[in-house]
Amino acid sequence: ADFGVSHVRGERKITLTGMPVGTPEYMSPEQIQEEEVDHRTDLYSLGCVLYELAAGRPPYRADTPLTTALHHLQAAPPRVTELNPSISEGLTNIILKALQKNPKFRYQTARELFEEVGAREVAGEPPAVRRLFLEAAVALAACAHAGPRTKVVEAEGFALIDERARA
C-alpha cells in the first residue's frame, strides 16, 4: 500500500518533473525527500488519514503542493484536540506517534498501531471513532503485509495480519 500515491477525487497531486509523485497531504517525509521507504511510510500515511478522521482535515494543508510537502518536513501538526476537543489525549498521542517525522520513532508495525488503538488508552472514545481507527489499522495491515505465507488472526472481530507468519 502506498497512501502517498493513492488519490482522492479533487485532491492535488505532485506530478512535476523531478518531483516525487503522490498526494502531498498524505506523503511521508522520506517520500518527499526521495529517500528509501519501507512499511513505516505507510504507517505515516495512515497517521495522516487517522488525523483527518479525528480532526476533519489533513494534518498539513497549504496553498501549494510544495508548501504542503514542506510542512511535512518541518512543522508539527496542530493538536487534534484543538480542532476536535472530543478526541481523547490517548488517541491524539497515537496519531502523533504515527506522524513522527523520523520513521524510527513511529509505530514499527501495523500490528503495534492496531494494538495501541485497541488498548485501554482509547477505551473512552465513542465506539464509532474506535471502530474507524481499528478498521483503518486492519486495512493497512492487510494491504501492507498480505502474501502467500501470511497468517490471519482474529482480534476484536477484525481479521488482522500476523506479521510473524512472514519469513
Tab-separated table of N, CA and C in Angstrom:
chain	number	residue	atom	x	y	z
A	1	ALA	N	0.854	-1.182	0.000
A	1	ALA	CA	0.000	0.000	0.000
A	1	ALA	C	0.885	1.226	0.000
A	2	ASP	N	0.483	2.199	-0.738
A	2	ASP	CA	1.224	3.448	-0.773
A	2	ASP	C	0.219	4.581	-0.777
A	3	PHE	N	-0.132	5.067	0.418
A	3	PHE	CA	-1.130	6.107	0.517
A	3	PHE	C	-0.672	7.399	-0.129
A	4	GLY	N	0.638	7.595	-0.258
A	4	GLY	CA	1.149	8.805	-0.883
A	4	GLY	C	0.856	8.871	-2.365
A	5	VAL	N	0.573	7.741	-2.992
A	5	VAL	CA	0.270	7.736	-4.412
A	5	VAL	C	-1.214	7.502	-4.644
A	6	SER	N	-1.934	7.097	-3.597
A	6	SER	CA	-3.372	6.957	-3.762
A	6	SER	C	-3.950	8.342	-4.002
A	7	HIS	N	-5.137	8.386	-4.551
A	7	HIS	CA	-5.690	9.667	-4.954
A	7	HIS	C	-7.152	9.772	-4.583
A	8	VAL	N	-7.519	10.883	-4.000
A	8	VAL	CA	-8.906	11.191	-3.708
A	8	VAL	C	-9.356	12.186	-4.760
A	9	ARG	N	-10.508	11.917	-5.382
A	9	ARG	CA	-11.011	12.803	-6.424
A	9	ARG	C	-11.038	14.240	-5.920
A	10	GLY	N	-10.496	15.143	-6.691
A	10	GLY	CA	-10.477	16.545	-6.326
A	10	GLY	C	-9.245	16.959	-5.535
A	11	GLU	N	-8.435	16.013	-5.087
A	11	GLU	CA	-7.233	16.347	-4.331
A	11	GLU	C	-6.082	16.641	-5.286
A	12	ARG	N	-5.124	17.408	-4.809
A	12	ARG	CA	-3.960	17.760	-5.612
A	12	ARG	C	-2.906	16.680	-5.514
A	13	LYS	N	-2.123	16.516	-6.569
A	13	LYS	CA	-1.003	15.576	-6.553
A	13	LYS	C	0.235	16.317	-7.059
A	14	ILE	N	1.401	15.925	-6.526
A	14	ILE	CA	2.659	16.455	-7.036
A	14	ILE	C	3.040	15.586	-8.231
A	15	THR	N	3.129	16.192	-9.395
A	15	THR	CA	3.476	15.419	-10.588
A	15	THR	C	4.486	16.162	-11.457
A	16	LEU	N	5.194	17.110	-10.902
A	16	LEU	CA	6.167	17.872	-11.667
A	16	LEU	C	7.399	17.031	-11.972
A	17	THR	N	8.045	17.299	-13.096
A	17	THR	CA	9.264	16.593	-13.453
A	17	THR	C	10.303	16.794	-12.359
A	18	GLY	N	10.910	15.687	-11.939
A	18	GLY	CA	11.945	15.752	-10.910
A	18	GLY	C	11.412	15.823	-9.500
A	19	MET	N	10.096	15.789	-9.355
A	19	MET	CA	9.495	15.852	-8.023
A	19	MET	C	8.894	14.493	-7.683
A	20	PRO	N	8.804	14.163	-6.398
A	20	PRO	CA	8.151	12.916	-6.017
A	20	PRO	C	6.684	12.933	-6.438
A	21	VAL	N	6.127	11.756	-6.686
A	21	VAL	CA	4.738	11.651	-7.104
A	21	VAL	C	3.907	11.220	-5.906
A	22	GLY	N	2.782	11.878	-5.718
A	22	GLY	CA	1.892	11.491	-4.639
A	22	GLY	C	0.960	12.617	-4.263
A	23	THR	N	0.082	12.328	-3.340
A	23	THR	CA	-0.835	13.324	-2.804
A	23	THR	C	-0.145	13.956	-1.609
A	24	PRO	N	0.221	15.229	-1.695
A	24	PRO	CA	1.074	15.830	-0.665
A	24	PRO	C	0.514	15.755	0.747
A	25	GLU	N	-0.800	15.757	0.896
A	25	GLU	CA	-1.377	15.712	2.240
A	25	GLU	C	-1.079	14.403	2.966
A	26	TYR	N	-0.706	13.345	2.216
A	26	TYR	CA	-0.525	12.019	2.816
A	26	TYR	C	0.882	11.454	2.632
A	27	MET	N	1.799	12.243	2.108
A	27	MET	CA	3.158	11.760	1.850
A	27	MET	C	4.022	11.866	3.096
A	28	SER	N	4.857	10.857	3.288
A	28	SER	CA	5.777	10.862	4.423
A	28	SER	C	6.985	11.746	4.108
A	29	PRO	N	7.678	12.201	5.143
A	29	PRO	CA	8.883	12.998	4.904
A	29	PRO	C	9.903	12.273	4.021
A	30	GLU	N	10.071	10.961	4.234
A	30	GLU	CA	11.056	10.239	3.420
A	30	GLU	C	10.629	10.129	1.963
A	31	GLN	N	9.334	10.075	1.684
A	31	GLN	CA	8.871	10.090	0.297
A	31	GLN	C	9.175	11.436	-0.340
A	32	ILE	N	8.887	12.491	0.382
A	32	ILE	CA	9.100	13.845	-0.126
A	32	ILE	C	10.574	14.073	-0.434
A	33	GLN	N	11.452	13.556	0.411
A	33	GLN	CA	12.890	13.729	0.218
A	33	GLN	C	13.488	12.674	-0.704
A	34	GLU	N	12.627	11.815	-1.264
A	34	GLU	CA	13.042	10.749	-2.174
A	34	GLU	C	14.108	9.847	-1.552
A	35	GLU	N	13.916	9.556	-0.253
A	35	GLU	CA	14.779	8.617	0.449
A	35	GLU	C	14.175	7.229	0.344
A	36	GLU	N	14.906	6.237	0.827
A	36	GLU	CA	14.381	4.882	0.834
A	36	GLU	C	13.160	4.815	1.745
A	37	VAL	N	12.125	4.125	1.289
A	37	VAL	CA	10.904	3.993	2.076
A	37	VAL	C	10.660	2.526	2.405
A	38	ASP	N	9.908	2.293	3.470
A	38	ASP	CA	9.502	0.945	3.842
A	38	ASP	C	8.084	1.026	4.395
A	39	HIS	N	7.651	-0.009	5.068
A	39	HIS	CA	6.282	-0.064	5.568
A	39	HIS	C	5.950	1.071	6.531
A	40	ARG	N	6.947	1.667	7.159
A	40	ARG	CA	6.686	2.776	8.081
A	40	ARG	C	6.211	4.029	7.353
A	41	THR	N	6.504	4.108	6.054
A	41	THR	CA	5.951	5.182	5.234
A	41	THR	C	4.434	5.062	5.197
A	42	ASP	N	3.946	3.840	5.032
A	42	ASP	CA	2.500	3.609	5.027
A	42	ASP	C	1.889	3.930	6.384
A	43	LEU	N	2.627	3.659	7.452
A	43	LEU	CA	2.114	3.970	8.786
A	43	LEU	C	2.012	5.480	8.977
A	44	TYR	N	2.947	6.235	8.408
A	44	TYR	CA	2.860	7.701	8.448
A	44	TYR	C	1.616	8.163	7.688
A	45	SER	N	1.435	7.619	6.486
A	45	SER	CA	0.269	8.000	5.683
A	45	SER	C	-1.024	7.623	6.390
A	46	LEU	N	-1.030	6.469	7.056
A	46	LEU	CA	-2.200	6.090	7.844
A	46	LEU	C	-2.409	7.098	8.970
A	47	GLY	N	-1.320	7.574	9.573
A	47	GLY	CA	-1.432	8.615	10.595
A	47	GLY	C	-2.114	9.863	10.054
A	48	CYS	N	-1.810	10.213	8.809
A	48	CYS	CA	-2.471	11.359	8.165
A	48	CYS	C	-3.966	11.106	8.016
A	49	VAL	N	-4.317	9.879	7.629
A	49	VAL	CA	-5.725	9.523	7.473
A	49	VAL	C	-6.425	9.534	8.833
A	50	LEU	N	-5.781	8.973	9.858
A	50	LEU	CA	-6.364	8.962	11.199
A	50	LEU	C	-6.547	10.386	11.723
A	51	TYR	N	-5.573	11.236	11.454
A	51	TYR	CA	-5.675	12.636	11.847
A	51	TYR	C	-6.903	13.266	11.199
A	52	GLU	N	-7.056	13.011	9.899
A	52	GLU	CA	-8.195	13.583	9.183
A	52	GLU	C	-9.524	13.040	9.715
A	53	LEU	N	-9.577	11.753	10.051
A	53	LEU	CA	-10.792	11.185	10.639
A	53	LEU	C	-11.135	11.867	11.958
A	54	ALA	N	-10.118	12.148	12.759
A	54	ALA	CA	-10.339	12.736	14.079
A	54	ALA	C	-10.577	14.245	14.029
A	55	ALA	N	-9.839	14.935	13.159
A	55	ALA	CA	-9.863	16.393	13.154
A	55	ALA	C	-10.738	17.001	12.060
A	56	GLY	N	-11.082	16.192	11.061
A	56	GLY	CA	-11.906	16.715	9.976
A	56	GLY	C	-11.114	17.345	8.845
A	57	ARG	N	-9.805	17.260	8.928
A	57	ARG	CA	-8.931	17.777	7.865
A	57	ARG	C	-7.571	17.114	7.974
A	58	PRO	N	-6.794	17.099	6.888
A	58	PRO	CA	-5.445	16.511	6.969
A	58	PRO	C	-4.566	17.318	7.923
A	59	PRO	N	-3.486	16.709	8.404
A	59	PRO	CA	-2.615	17.423	9.340
A	59	PRO	C	-1.896	18.616	8.715
A	60	TYR	N	-1.625	18.531	7.424
A	60	TYR	CA	-0.932	19.625	6.736
A	60	TYR	C	-1.686	19.957	5.456
A	61	ARG	N	-1.940	21.238	5.296
A	61	ARG	CA	-2.606	21.698	4.082
A	61	ARG	C	-2.138	23.137	3.854
A	62	ALA	N	-1.783	23.420	2.631
A	62	ALA	CA	-1.307	24.762	2.303
A	62	ALA	C	-1.802	25.134	0.907
A	63	ASP	N	-1.449	26.329	0.462
A	63	ASP	CA	-1.917	26.829	-0.835
A	63	ASP	C	-1.316	26.083	-2.016
A	64	THR	N	-0.114	25.534	-1.829
A	64	THR	CA	0.531	24.821	-2.936
A	64	THR	C	0.970	23.440	-2.465
A	65	PRO	N	1.073	22.497	-3.390
A	65	PRO	CA	1.574	21.172	-3.009
A	65	PRO	C	2.978	21.228	-2.402
A	66	LEU	N	3.834	22.093	-2.929
A	66	LEU	CA	5.196	22.199	-2.405
A	66	LEU	C	5.192	22.675	-0.957
A	67	THR	N	4.371	23.669	-0.645
A	67	THR	CA	4.296	24.167	0.726
A	67	THR	C	3.737	23.098	1.657
A	68	THR	N	2.750	22.342	1.182
A	68	THR	CA	2.219	21.238	1.984
A	68	THR	C	3.326	20.236	2.276
A	69	ALA	N	4.103	19.896	1.250
A	69	ALA	CA	5.211	18.950	1.431
A	69	ALA	C	6.225	19.491	2.440
A	70	LEU	N	6.535	20.767	2.363
A	70	LEU	CA	7.482	21.362	3.315
A	70	LEU	C	6.968	21.287	4.752
A	71	HIS	N	5.665	21.428	4.934
A	71	HIS	CA	5.097	21.300	6.288
A	71	HIS	C	5.340	19.898	6.840
A	72	HIS	N	5.226	18.864	5.983
A	72	HIS	CA	5.502	17.501	6.442
A	72	HIS	C	6.946	17.374	6.926
A	73	LEU	N	7.846	18.124	6.311
A	73	LEU	CA	9.259	18.044	6.674
A	73	LEU	C	9.608	18.879	7.904
A	74	GLN	N	8.919	20.007	8.100
A	74	GLN	CA	9.399	20.986	9.064
A	74	GLN	C	8.449	21.333	10.204
A	75	ALA	N	7.160	21.129	10.043
A	75	ALA	CA	6.194	21.648	11.017
A	75	ALA	C	5.541	20.533	11.817
A	76	ALA	N	5.171	20.860	13.022
A	76	ALA	CA	4.342	19.954	13.823
A	76	ALA	C	2.891	20.218	13.435
A	77	PRO	N	2.077	19.165	13.336
A	77	PRO	CA	0.672	19.410	13.011
A	77	PRO	C	-0.049	20.053	14.186
A	78	PRO	N	-1.129	20.787	13.919
A	78	PRO	CA	-1.921	21.288	15.048
A	78	PRO	C	-2.427	20.100	15.865
A	79	ARG	N	-2.504	20.252	17.180
A	79	ARG	CA	-3.011	19.159	18.013
A	79	ARG	C	-4.445	18.848	17.620
A	80	VAL	N	-4.740	17.583	17.522
A	80	VAL	CA	-6.082	17.148	17.139
A	80	VAL	C	-7.121	17.749	18.078
A	81	THR	N	-6.801	17.809	19.360
A	81	THR	CA	-7.762	18.314	20.348
A	81	THR	C	-8.077	19.795	20.153
A	82	GLU	N	-7.209	20.538	19.468
A	82	GLU	CA	-7.516	21.936	19.147
A	82	GLU	C	-8.622	22.012	18.102
A	83	LEU	N	-8.665	21.035	17.212
A	83	LEU	CA	-9.664	21.024	16.141
A	83	LEU	C	-10.911	20.232	16.530
A	84	ASN	N	-10.751	19.255	17.410
A	84	ASN	CA	-11.867	18.436	17.855
A	84	ASN	C	-11.643	18.082	19.327
A	85	PRO	N	-12.148	18.913	20.237
A	85	PRO	CA	-11.917	18.699	21.667
A	85	PRO	C	-12.500	17.391	22.207
A	86	SER	N	-13.368	16.724	21.469
A	86	SER	CA	-13.954	15.478	21.967
A	86	SER	C	-13.029	14.276	21.809
A	87	ILE	N	-11.917	14.438	21.072
A	87	ILE	CA	-10.956	13.347	20.894
A	87	ILE	C	-10.054	13.303	22.124
A	88	SER	N	-9.850	12.111	22.652
A	88	SER	CA	-9.069	11.958	23.878
A	88	SER	C	-7.589	12.225	23.651
A	89	GLU	N	-6.915	12.469	24.743
A	89	GLU	CA	-5.465	12.661	24.709
A	89	GLU	C	-4.776	11.373	24.265
A	90	GLY	N	-5.306	10.221	24.680
A	90	GLY	CA	-4.728	8.941	24.283
A	90	GLY	C	-4.759	8.737	22.781
A	91	LEU	N	-5.878	9.034	22.151
A	91	LEU	CA	-5.983	8.892	20.706
A	91	LEU	C	-5.127	9.931	19.990
A	92	THR	N	-5.081	11.130	20.535
A	92	THR	CA	-4.220	12.173	19.971
A	92	THR	C	-2.765	11.710	19.974
A	93	ASN	N	-2.323	11.094	21.073
A	93	ASN	CA	-0.941	10.620	21.160
A	93	ASN	C	-0.648	9.510	20.157
A	94	ILE	N	-1.625	8.643	19.918
A	94	ILE	CA	-1.459	7.588	18.916
A	94	ILE	C	-1.239	8.210	17.533
A	95	ILE	N	-2.053	9.194	17.213
A	95	ILE	CA	-1.935	9.867	15.914
A	95	ILE	C	-0.578	10.546	15.798
A	96	LEU	N	-0.177	11.258	16.845
A	96	LEU	CA	1.107	11.969	16.797
A	96	LEU	C	2.291	11.016	16.668
A	97	LYS	N	2.205	9.850	17.280
A	97	LYS	CA	3.284	8.868	17.127
A	97	LYS	C	3.353	8.376	15.682
A	98	ALA	N	2.202	8.132	15.078
A	98	ALA	CA	2.188	7.707	13.674
A	98	ALA	C	2.745	8.790	12.760
A	99	LEU	N	2.643	10.052	13.171
A	99	LEU	CA	3.103	11.177	12.353
A	99	LEU	C	4.517	11.649	12.684
A	100	GLN	N	5.269	10.857	13.409
A	100	GLN	CA	6.648	11.244	13.702
A	100	GLN	C	7.433	11.384	12.405
A	101	LYS	N	8.212	12.417	12.298
A	101	LYS	CA	8.967	12.671	11.064
A	101	LYS	C	10.037	11.599	10.838
A	102	ASN	N	10.642	11.130	11.894
A	102	ASN	CA	11.664	10.099	11.805
A	102	ASN	C	10.996	8.726	11.929
A	103	PRO	N	11.133	7.863	10.919
A	103	PRO	CA	10.479	6.549	10.978
A	103	PRO	C	10.851	5.729	12.210
A	104	LYS	N	12.020	5.952	12.784
A	104	LYS	CA	12.447	5.200	13.971
A	104	LYS	C	11.539	5.469	15.171
A	105	PHE	N	10.865	6.609	15.180
A	105	PHE	CA	10.029	6.986	16.313
A	105	PHE	C	8.547	6.725	16.077
A	106	ARG	N	8.184	6.245	14.882
A	106	ARG	CA	6.807	5.885	14.575
A	106	ARG	C	6.533	4.474	15.083
A	107	TYR	N	5.303	4.036	14.897
A	107	TYR	CA	4.998	2.620	15.112
A	107	TYR	C	5.846	1.843	14.123
A	108	GLN	N	6.368	0.718	14.564
A	108	GLN	CA	7.239	-0.075	13.710
A	108	GLN	C	6.473	-1.097	12.889
A	109	THR	N	5.257	-1.427	13.318
A	109	THR	CA	4.419	-2.368	12.579
A	109	THR	C	2.966	-1.910	12.658
A	110	ALA	N	2.183	-2.345	11.689
A	110	ALA	CA	0.751	-2.068	11.721
A	110	ALA	C	0.114	-2.752	12.927
A	111	ARG	N	0.622	-3.913	13.280
A	111	ARG	CA	0.091	-4.641	14.437
A	111	ARG	C	0.278	-3.813	15.716
A	112	GLU	N	1.436	-3.190	15.877
A	112	GLU	CA	1.695	-2.353	17.051
A	112	GLU	C	0.684	-1.206	17.122
A	113	LEU	N	0.429	-0.569	15.995
A	113	LEU	CA	-0.544	0.517	15.958
A	113	LEU	C	-1.944	-0.025	16.272
A	114	PHE	N	-2.310	-1.151	15.665
A	114	PHE	CA	-3.612	-1.768	15.888
A	114	PHE	C	-3.813	-2.069	17.373
A	115	GLU	N	-2.810	-2.652	17.991
A	115	GLU	CA	-2.924	-2.997	19.410
A	115	GLU	C	-3.051	-1.756	20.277
A	116	GLU	N	-2.351	-0.704	19.895
A	116	GLU	CA	-2.432	0.551	20.657
A	116	GLU	C	-3.833	1.152	20.541
A	117	VAL	N	-4.406	1.125	19.344
A	117	VAL	CA	-5.750	1.660	19.149
A	117	VAL	C	-6.759	0.853	19.951
A	118	GLY	N	-6.565	-0.447	20.021
A	118	GLY	CA	-7.483	-1.302	20.759
A	118	GLY	C	-7.259	-1.306	22.263
A	119	ALA	N	-6.194	-0.675	22.702
A	119	ALA	CA	-5.817	-0.699	24.117
A	119	ALA	C	-6.664	0.247	24.959
A	120	ARG	N	-6.429	0.180	26.246
A	120	ARG	CA	-7.188	0.966	27.203
A	120	ARG	C	-7.092	2.468	26.980
A	121	GLU	N	-6.010	2.919	26.325
A	121	GLU	CA	-5.832	4.359	26.142
A	121	GLU	C	-6.963	5.004	25.354
A	122	VAL	N	-7.598	4.241	24.479
A	122	VAL	CA	-8.672	4.803	23.672
A	122	VAL	C	-10.023	4.201	24.047
A	123	ALA	N	-10.054	3.485	25.172
A	123	ALA	CA	-11.290	2.825	25.576
A	123	ALA	C	-12.418	3.833	25.798
A	124	GLY	N	-12.102	5.067	26.146
A	124	GLY	CA	-13.117	6.082	26.391
A	124	GLY	C	-13.653	6.740	25.136
A	125	GLU	N	-13.089	6.416	23.986
A	125	GLU	CA	-13.563	7.007	22.738
A	125	GLU	C	-14.952	6.478	22.399
A	126	PRO	N	-15.744	7.265	21.687
A	126	PRO	CA	-17.030	6.752	21.217
A	126	PRO	C	-16.792	5.502	20.365
A	127	PRO	N	-17.659	4.499	20.451
A	127	PRO	CA	-17.463	3.253	19.701
A	127	PRO	C	-17.245	3.469	18.204
A	128	ALA	N	-17.942	4.422	17.611
A	128	ALA	CA	-17.792	4.650	16.168
A	128	ALA	C	-16.387	5.134	15.832
A	129	VAL	N	-15.816	5.998	16.666
A	129	VAL	CA	-14.457	6.506	16.428
A	129	VAL	C	-13.458	5.368	16.575
A	130	ARG	N	-13.602	4.596	17.636
A	130	ARG	CA	-12.686	3.483	17.873
A	130	ARG	C	-12.744	2.476	16.733
A	131	ARG	N	-13.947	2.174	16.264
A	131	ARG	CA	-14.113	1.208	15.176
A	131	ARG	C	-13.460	1.725	13.890
A	132	LEU	N	-13.639	3.008	13.573
A	132	LEU	CA	-12.996	3.578	12.382
A	132	LEU	C	-11.483	3.414	12.451
A	133	PHE	N	-10.908	3.695	13.606
A	133	PHE	CA	-9.466	3.589	13.754
A	133	PHE	C	-9.010	2.140	13.646
A	134	LEU	N	-9.744	1.228	14.238
A	134	LEU	CA	-9.398	-0.190	14.137
A	134	LEU	C	-9.507	-0.673	12.689
A	135	GLU	N	-10.559	-0.265	12.001
A	135	GLU	CA	-10.725	-0.673	10.604
A	135	GLU	C	-9.597	-0.124	9.732
A	136	ALA	N	-9.200	1.110	9.981
A	136	ALA	CA	-8.105	1.696	9.208
A	136	ALA	C	-6.802	0.944	9.456
A	137	ALA	N	-6.531	0.593	10.700
A	137	ALA	CA	-5.309	-0.153	11.018
A	137	ALA	C	-5.333	-1.534	10.381
A	138	VAL	N	-6.492	-2.187	10.400
A	138	VAL	CA	-6.608	-3.512	9.791
A	138	VAL	C	-6.429	-3.424	8.281
A	139	ALA	N	-7.033	-2.425	7.661
A	139	ALA	CA	-6.902	-2.264	6.212
A	139	ALA	C	-5.438	-2.078	5.826
A	140	LEU	N	-4.719	-1.277	6.589
A	140	LEU	CA	-3.304	-1.082	6.297
A	140	LEU	C	-2.545	-2.388	6.457
A	141	ALA	N	-2.814	-3.100	7.523
A	141	ALA	CA	-2.115	-4.369	7.753
A	141	ALA	C	-2.383	-5.332	6.607
A	142	ALA	N	-3.616	-5.400	6.165
A	142	ALA	CA	-3.974	-6.313	5.079
A	142	ALA	C	-3.277	-5.920	3.780
A	143	CYS	N	-3.225	-4.636	3.492
A	143	CYS	CA	-2.579	-4.176	2.252
A	143	CYS	C	-1.067	-4.333	2.305
A	144	ALA	N	-0.495	-3.971	3.421
A	144	ALA	CA	0.957	-3.924	3.513
A	144	ALA	C	1.599	-5.284	3.714
A	145	HIS	N	0.874	-6.231	4.288
A	145	HIS	CA	1.524	-7.465	4.695
A	145	HIS	C	0.903	-8.742	4.147
A	146	ALA	N	-0.067	-8.611	3.275
A	146	ALA	CA	-0.681	-9.822	2.723
A	146	ALA	C	0.308	-10.509	1.794
A	147	GLY	N	0.347	-11.799	1.844
A	147	GLY	CA	1.230	-12.582	0.992
A	147	GLY	C	0.912	-14.047	1.147
A	148	PRO	N	1.574	-14.900	0.392
A	148	PRO	CA	1.237	-16.318	0.412
A	148	PRO	C	1.482	-17.000	1.749
A	149	ARG	N	2.385	-16.471	2.576
A	149	ARG	CA	2.682	-17.110	3.858
A	149	ARG	C	2.122	-16.305	5.023
A	150	THR	N	1.142	-15.469	4.764
A	150	THR	CA	0.569	-14.620	5.790
A	150	THR	C	-0.485	-15.376	6.582
A	151	LYS	N	-0.439	-15.228	7.871
A	151	LYS	CA	-1.422	-15.848	8.750
A	151	LYS	C	-2.391	-14.768	9.218
A	152	VAL	N	-3.673	-15.065	9.171
A	152	VAL	CA	-4.682	-14.111	9.613
A	152	VAL	C	-5.173	-14.535	10.991
A	153	VAL	N	-5.221	-13.585	11.912
A	153	VAL	CA	-5.731	-13.864	13.249
A	153	VAL	C	-6.911	-12.939	13.509
A	154	GLU	N	-7.786	-13.349	14.393
A	154	GLU	CA	-8.940	-12.535	14.745
A	154	GLU	C	-8.611	-11.712	15.990
A	155	ALA	N	-8.985	-10.442	15.954
A	155	ALA	CA	-8.809	-9.567	17.113
A	155	ALA	C	-9.992	-8.608	17.143
A	156	GLU	N	-10.724	-8.635	18.215
A	156	GLU	CA	-11.890	-7.769	18.394
A	156	GLU	C	-12.823	-7.807	17.189
A	157	GLY	N	-12.997	-8.978	16.598
A	157	GLY	CA	-13.919	-9.117	15.480
A	157	GLY	C	-13.342	-8.730	14.141
A	158	PHE	N	-12.080	-8.355	14.086
A	158	PHE	CA	-11.444	-7.954	12.839
A	158	PHE	C	-10.426	-9.003	12.430
A	159	ALA	N	-10.240	-9.169	11.143
A	159	ALA	CA	-9.149	-10.007	10.659
A	159	ALA	C	-7.883	-9.171	10.707
A	160	LEU	N	-6.852	-9.697	11.310
A	160	LEU	CA	-5.583	-8.973	11.445
A	160	LEU	C	-4.467	-9.833	10.907
A	161	ILE	N	-3.561	-9.236	10.187
A	161	ILE	CA	-2.442	-9.957	9.627
A	161	ILE	C	-1.398	-10.190	10.715
A	162	ASP	N	-0.995	-11.423	10.884
A	162	ASP	CA	0.051	-11.747	11.854
A	162	ASP	C	1.389	-11.680	11.125
A	163	GLU	N	2.138	-10.594	11.361
A	163	GLU	CA	3.380	-10.354	10.643
A	163	GLU	C	4.447	-11.382	10.971
A	164	ARG	N	4.348	-12.057	12.095
A	164	ARG	CA	5.339	-13.059	12.476
A	164	ARG	C	5.258	-14.281	11.557
A	165	ALA	N	4.144	-14.430	10.851
A	165	ALA	CA	3.987	-15.586	9.962
A	165	ALA	C	4.789	-15.417	8.676
A	166	ARG	N	5.235	-14.200	8.428
A	166	ARG	CA	6.002	-13.938	7.208
A	166	ARG	C	7.476	-14.233	7.456
A	167	ALA	N	8.130	-14.764	6.465
A	167	ALA	CA	9.566	-15.057	6.615
A	167	ALA	C	10.397	-13.949	6.035
